[in-house]
Coordinates of C-alpha atoms in Angstrom, one line a residue:
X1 CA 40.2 49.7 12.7
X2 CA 40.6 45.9 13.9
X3 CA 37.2 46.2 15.2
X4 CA 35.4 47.4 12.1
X5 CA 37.0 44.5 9.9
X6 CA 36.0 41.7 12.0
X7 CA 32.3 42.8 11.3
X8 CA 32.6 43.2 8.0
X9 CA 34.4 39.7 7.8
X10 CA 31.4 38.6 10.3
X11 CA 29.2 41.1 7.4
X12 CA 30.1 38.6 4.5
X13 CA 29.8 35.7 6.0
X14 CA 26.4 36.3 7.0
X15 CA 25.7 37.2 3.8
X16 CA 27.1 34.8 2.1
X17 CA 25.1 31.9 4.1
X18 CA 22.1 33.8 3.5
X19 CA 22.6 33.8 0.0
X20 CA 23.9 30.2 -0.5
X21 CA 22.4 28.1 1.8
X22 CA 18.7 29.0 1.6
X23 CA 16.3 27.8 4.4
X24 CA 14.5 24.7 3.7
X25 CA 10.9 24.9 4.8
X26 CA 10.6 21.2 3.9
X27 CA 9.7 18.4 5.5
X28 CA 12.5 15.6 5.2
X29 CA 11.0 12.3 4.0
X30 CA 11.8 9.4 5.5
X31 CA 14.7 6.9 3.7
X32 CA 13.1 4.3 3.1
X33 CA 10.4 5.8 0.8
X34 CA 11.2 6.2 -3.2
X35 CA 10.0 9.4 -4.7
X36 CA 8.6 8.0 -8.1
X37 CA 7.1 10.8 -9.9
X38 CA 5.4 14.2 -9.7
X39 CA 2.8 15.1 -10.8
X40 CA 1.5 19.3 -10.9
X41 CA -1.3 21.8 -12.4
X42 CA -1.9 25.1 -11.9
X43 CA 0.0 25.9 -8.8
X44 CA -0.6 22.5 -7.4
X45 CA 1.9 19.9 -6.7
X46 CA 1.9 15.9 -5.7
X47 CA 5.1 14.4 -4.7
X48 CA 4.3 10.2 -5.0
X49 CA 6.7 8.6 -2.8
X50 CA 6.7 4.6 -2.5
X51 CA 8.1 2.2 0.3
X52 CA 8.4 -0.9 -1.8
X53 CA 11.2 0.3 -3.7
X54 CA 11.3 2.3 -7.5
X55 CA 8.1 0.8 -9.0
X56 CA 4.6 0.2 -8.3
X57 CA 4.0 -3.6 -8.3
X58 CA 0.4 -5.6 -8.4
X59 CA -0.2 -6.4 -5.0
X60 CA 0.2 -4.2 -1.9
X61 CA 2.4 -1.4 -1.6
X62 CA 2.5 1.5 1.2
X63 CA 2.5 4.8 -0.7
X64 CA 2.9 8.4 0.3
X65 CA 2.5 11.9 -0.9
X66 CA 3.9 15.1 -0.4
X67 CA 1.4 18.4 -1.2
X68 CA 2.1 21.6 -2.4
X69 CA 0.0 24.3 -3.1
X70 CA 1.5 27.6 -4.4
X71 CA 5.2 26.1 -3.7
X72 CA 3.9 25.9 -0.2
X73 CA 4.2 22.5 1.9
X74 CA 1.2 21.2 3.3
X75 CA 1.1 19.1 6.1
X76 CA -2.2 18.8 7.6
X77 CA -5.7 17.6 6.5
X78 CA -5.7 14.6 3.8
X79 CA -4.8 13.7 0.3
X80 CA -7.5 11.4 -1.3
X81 CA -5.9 9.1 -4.5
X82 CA -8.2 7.1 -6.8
X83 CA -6.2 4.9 -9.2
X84 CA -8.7 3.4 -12.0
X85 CA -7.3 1.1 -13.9
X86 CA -8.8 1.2 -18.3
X87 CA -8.8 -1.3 -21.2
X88 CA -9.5 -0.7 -24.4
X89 CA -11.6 -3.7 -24.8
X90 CA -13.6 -3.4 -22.0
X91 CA -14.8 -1.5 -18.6
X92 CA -12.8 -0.1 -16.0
X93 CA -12.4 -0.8 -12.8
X94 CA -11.0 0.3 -9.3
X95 CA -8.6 -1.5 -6.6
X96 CA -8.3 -1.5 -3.0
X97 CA -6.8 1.9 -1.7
X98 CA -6.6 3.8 1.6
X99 CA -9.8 6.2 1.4
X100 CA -7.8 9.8 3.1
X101 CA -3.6 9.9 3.6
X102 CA -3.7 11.6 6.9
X103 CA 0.2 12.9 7.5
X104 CA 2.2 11.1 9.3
X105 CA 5.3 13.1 10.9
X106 CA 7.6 10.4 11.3
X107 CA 7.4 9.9 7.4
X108 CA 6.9 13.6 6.3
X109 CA 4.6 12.2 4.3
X110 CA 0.9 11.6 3.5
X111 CA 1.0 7.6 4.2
X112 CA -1.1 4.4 3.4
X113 CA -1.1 2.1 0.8
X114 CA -3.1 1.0 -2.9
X115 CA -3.3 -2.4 -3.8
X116 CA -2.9 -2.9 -7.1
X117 CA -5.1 -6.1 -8.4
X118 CA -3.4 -6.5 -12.4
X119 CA -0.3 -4.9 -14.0
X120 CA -0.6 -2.2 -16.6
X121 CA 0.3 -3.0 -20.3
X122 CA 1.4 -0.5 -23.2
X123 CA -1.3 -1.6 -25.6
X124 CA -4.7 -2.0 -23.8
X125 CA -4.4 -1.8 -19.9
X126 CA -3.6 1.3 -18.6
X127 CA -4.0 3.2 -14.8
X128 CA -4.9 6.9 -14.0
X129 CA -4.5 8.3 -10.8
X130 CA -7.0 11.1 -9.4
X131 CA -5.2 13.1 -6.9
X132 CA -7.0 15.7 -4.4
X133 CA -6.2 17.4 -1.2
X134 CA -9.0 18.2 1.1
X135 CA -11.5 17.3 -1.3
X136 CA -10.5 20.2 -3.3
X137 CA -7.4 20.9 -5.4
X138 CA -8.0 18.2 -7.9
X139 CA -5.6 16.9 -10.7
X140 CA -7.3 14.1 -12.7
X141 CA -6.3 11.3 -14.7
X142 CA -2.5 11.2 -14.8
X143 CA -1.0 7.9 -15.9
X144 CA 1.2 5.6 -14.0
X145 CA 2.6 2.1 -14.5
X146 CA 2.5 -1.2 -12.3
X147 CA 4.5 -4.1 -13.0
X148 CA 4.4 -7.7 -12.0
X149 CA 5.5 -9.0 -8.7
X150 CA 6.7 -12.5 -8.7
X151 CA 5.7 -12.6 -4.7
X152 CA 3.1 -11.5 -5.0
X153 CA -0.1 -13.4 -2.7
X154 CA -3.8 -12.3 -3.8
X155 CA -6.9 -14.1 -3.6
X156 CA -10.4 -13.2 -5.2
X157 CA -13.9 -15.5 -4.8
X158 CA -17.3 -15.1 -4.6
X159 CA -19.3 -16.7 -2.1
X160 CA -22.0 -19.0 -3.1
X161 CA -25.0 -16.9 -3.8
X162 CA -23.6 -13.6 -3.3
X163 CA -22.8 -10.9 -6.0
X164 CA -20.2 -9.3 -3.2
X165 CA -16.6 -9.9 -4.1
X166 CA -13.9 -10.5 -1.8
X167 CA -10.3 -9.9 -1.7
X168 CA -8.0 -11.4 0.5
X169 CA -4.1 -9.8 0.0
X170 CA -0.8 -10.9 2.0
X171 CA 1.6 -7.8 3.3
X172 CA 3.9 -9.4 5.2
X173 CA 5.2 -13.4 5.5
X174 CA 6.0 -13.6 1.9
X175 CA 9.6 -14.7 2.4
X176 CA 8.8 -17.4 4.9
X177 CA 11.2 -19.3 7.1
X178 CA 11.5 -22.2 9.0
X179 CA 10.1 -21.4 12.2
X180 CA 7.2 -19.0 13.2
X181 CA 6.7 -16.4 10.6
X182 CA 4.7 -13.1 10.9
X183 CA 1.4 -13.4 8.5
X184 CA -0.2 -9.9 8.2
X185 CA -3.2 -9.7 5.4
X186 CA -5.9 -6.8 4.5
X187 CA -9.4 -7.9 3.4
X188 CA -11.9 -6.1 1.4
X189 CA -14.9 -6.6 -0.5
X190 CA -16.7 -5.2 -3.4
X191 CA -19.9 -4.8 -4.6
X192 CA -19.4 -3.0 -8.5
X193 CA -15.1 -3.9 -8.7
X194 CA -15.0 -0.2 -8.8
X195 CA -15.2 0.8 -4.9
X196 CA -13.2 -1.6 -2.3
X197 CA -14.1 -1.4 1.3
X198 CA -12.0 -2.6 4.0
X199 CA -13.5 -5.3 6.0
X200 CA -13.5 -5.4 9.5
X201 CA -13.9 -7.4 12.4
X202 CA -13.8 -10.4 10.3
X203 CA -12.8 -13.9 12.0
X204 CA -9.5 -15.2 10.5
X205 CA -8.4 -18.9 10.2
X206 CA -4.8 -20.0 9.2
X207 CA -3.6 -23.7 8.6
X208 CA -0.7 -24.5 7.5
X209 CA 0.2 -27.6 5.6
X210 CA 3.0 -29.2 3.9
X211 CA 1.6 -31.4 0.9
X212 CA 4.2 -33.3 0.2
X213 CA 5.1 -34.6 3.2
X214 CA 0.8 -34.6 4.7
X215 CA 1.5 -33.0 7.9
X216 CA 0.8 -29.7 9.2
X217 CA 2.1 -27.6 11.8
X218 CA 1.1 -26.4 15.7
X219 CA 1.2 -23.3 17.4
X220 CA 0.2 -20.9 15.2
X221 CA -1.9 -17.8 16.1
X222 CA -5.0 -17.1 13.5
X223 CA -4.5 -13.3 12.7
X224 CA -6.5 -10.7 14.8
X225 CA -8.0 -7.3 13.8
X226 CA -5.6 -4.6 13.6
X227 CA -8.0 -1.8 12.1
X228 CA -8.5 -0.8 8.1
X229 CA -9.4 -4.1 7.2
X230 CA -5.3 -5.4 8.4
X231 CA -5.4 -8.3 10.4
X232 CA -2.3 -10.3 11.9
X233 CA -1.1 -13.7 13.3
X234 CA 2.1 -16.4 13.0
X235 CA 2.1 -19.2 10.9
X236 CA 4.8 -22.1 12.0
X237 CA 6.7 -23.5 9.4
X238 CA 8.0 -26.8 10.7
X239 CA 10.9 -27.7 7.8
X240 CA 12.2 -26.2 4.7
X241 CA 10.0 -26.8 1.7
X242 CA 6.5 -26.1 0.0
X243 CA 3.8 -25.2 2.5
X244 CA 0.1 -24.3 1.6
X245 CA -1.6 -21.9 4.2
X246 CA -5.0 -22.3 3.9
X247 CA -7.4 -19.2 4.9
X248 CA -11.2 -19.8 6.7
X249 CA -12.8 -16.2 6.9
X250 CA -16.0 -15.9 8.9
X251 CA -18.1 -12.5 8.8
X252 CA -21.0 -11.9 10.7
X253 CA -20.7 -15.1 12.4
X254 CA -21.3 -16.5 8.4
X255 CA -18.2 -18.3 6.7
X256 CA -17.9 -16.5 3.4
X257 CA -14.8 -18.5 2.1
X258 CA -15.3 -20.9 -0.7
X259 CA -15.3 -25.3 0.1
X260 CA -12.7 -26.6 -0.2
X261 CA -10.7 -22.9 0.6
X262 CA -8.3 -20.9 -0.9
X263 CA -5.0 -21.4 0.1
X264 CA -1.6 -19.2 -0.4
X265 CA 2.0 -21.1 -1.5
X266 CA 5.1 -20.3 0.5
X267 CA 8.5 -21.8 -0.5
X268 CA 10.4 -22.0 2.9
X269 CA 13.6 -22.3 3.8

């Protein structure tokens, strides 16, 4: 008698966990993405995920997605994403964007990044996503907003005589320091503003320089190619204070930055 009411205590406990705590088939995501939104059609399903916090801001951001089709989790292939961004007075236009998400299983996700070159506005600026896994499963045109970033570090030129635009975007070194400072930067061109291509093996020149006091600094390391158009260095930052870091970009052993160049504004401290 003791015997037959331990297993049916053992029974209903079984049962119960069966029951209640259902077996996730998931793949956890890691922390330090935001999901933002969803969006879904016809038995397909994209989770957008976010690691620069609960917006999308102009500038770079590393993005991720999570697929599902049929309410089943997908984690191999790739997810293609084409944000456009439309205006009501004029044409539209793309921005720089990973060209596949491959999964990544330290994230859970489908990872890489979209850099957003202008913020969206209520009345006559406005972006739409494409979404599509395996070149296949397609949802099109959904709507999403970007908003400003105040740190964020673009740069756009033309080089004398070409019709090839350039873009030239910080990731990391925003928040400088006194002292050496990672500089990490992505570079791409474009020949219609609608398709950005990642430009590599480019040769990258840093200098900083302090204006108001006419010095520069030593020891820094001009950023190297990482792959996807990424490249990184150090810049030094002598002393607390505004610093100019002025970019020299040579492709195929031509110097494609404007004279004088471009330079990016740090406030250091």
């Amino acid at each position: 008698m003791k015997k037959i009411l331990l297993l049916l205590i053992a029974a209903v406990f079984f049962y119960s966990c069966g029951k209640d705590n259902p077996v996730n088939t998931e793949t956890p995501v890691n922390p330090n993405y935001t999901k933002l939104f969803t969006v879904d059609s016809a038995g397909i399903k994209y989770e957008f995920y976010s690691k620069t916090g609960a917006t999308l801001l102009v500038g770079y951001n590393e993005i991720g997605f999570k697929v599902f089709l049929n309410g089943a989790e997908q984690k191999t292939g790739y997810v293609n994403y084409i944000p456009v961004m439309y205006h009501t007075a004029g044409p539209g236009h793309g921005t720089p964007v990973s060209k596949k998400f491959y999964f990544k299983d330290a994230d859970g996700l489908f990872t890489g990044y979209a850099s957003y070159i202008m913020l969206s506005d209520s009345s006559t600026s406005f972006w739409y996503g494409d979404y599509g896994y395996n070149d296949g499963n397609f949802i099109r045109h959904r709507n999403f907003d970007v908003v400003q970033n105040p740190n964020n570090q673009m740069r756009f030129w033309l080089p004398q005589g070409s019709t090839t635009l350039y873009l030239l975007t910080v990731i990391s070194g925003k928040d400088a320091k006194i002292g050496l400072n990672d500089f990490k930067c992505i570079l791409h061109s474009s020949d219609d503003q609608i398709t950005y291509n990642e430009v590599d093996s480019a040769k990258i020149y840093i200098k900083p320089w302090m204006p108001s006091h006419g010095h520069g600094s030593s020891n820094n390391t001009n950023p190297v190619f990482l792959g996807n158009g990424h490249y990184q260095g150090k810049a030094n930052y002598t002393m607390a204070g505004e610093w100019y870091l002025y970019d020299s970009i040579e492709v195929n052993n031509q110097f494609i930055t404007p004279t004088p160049t471009f330079y990016f504004i740090f406030d250091v401290r």
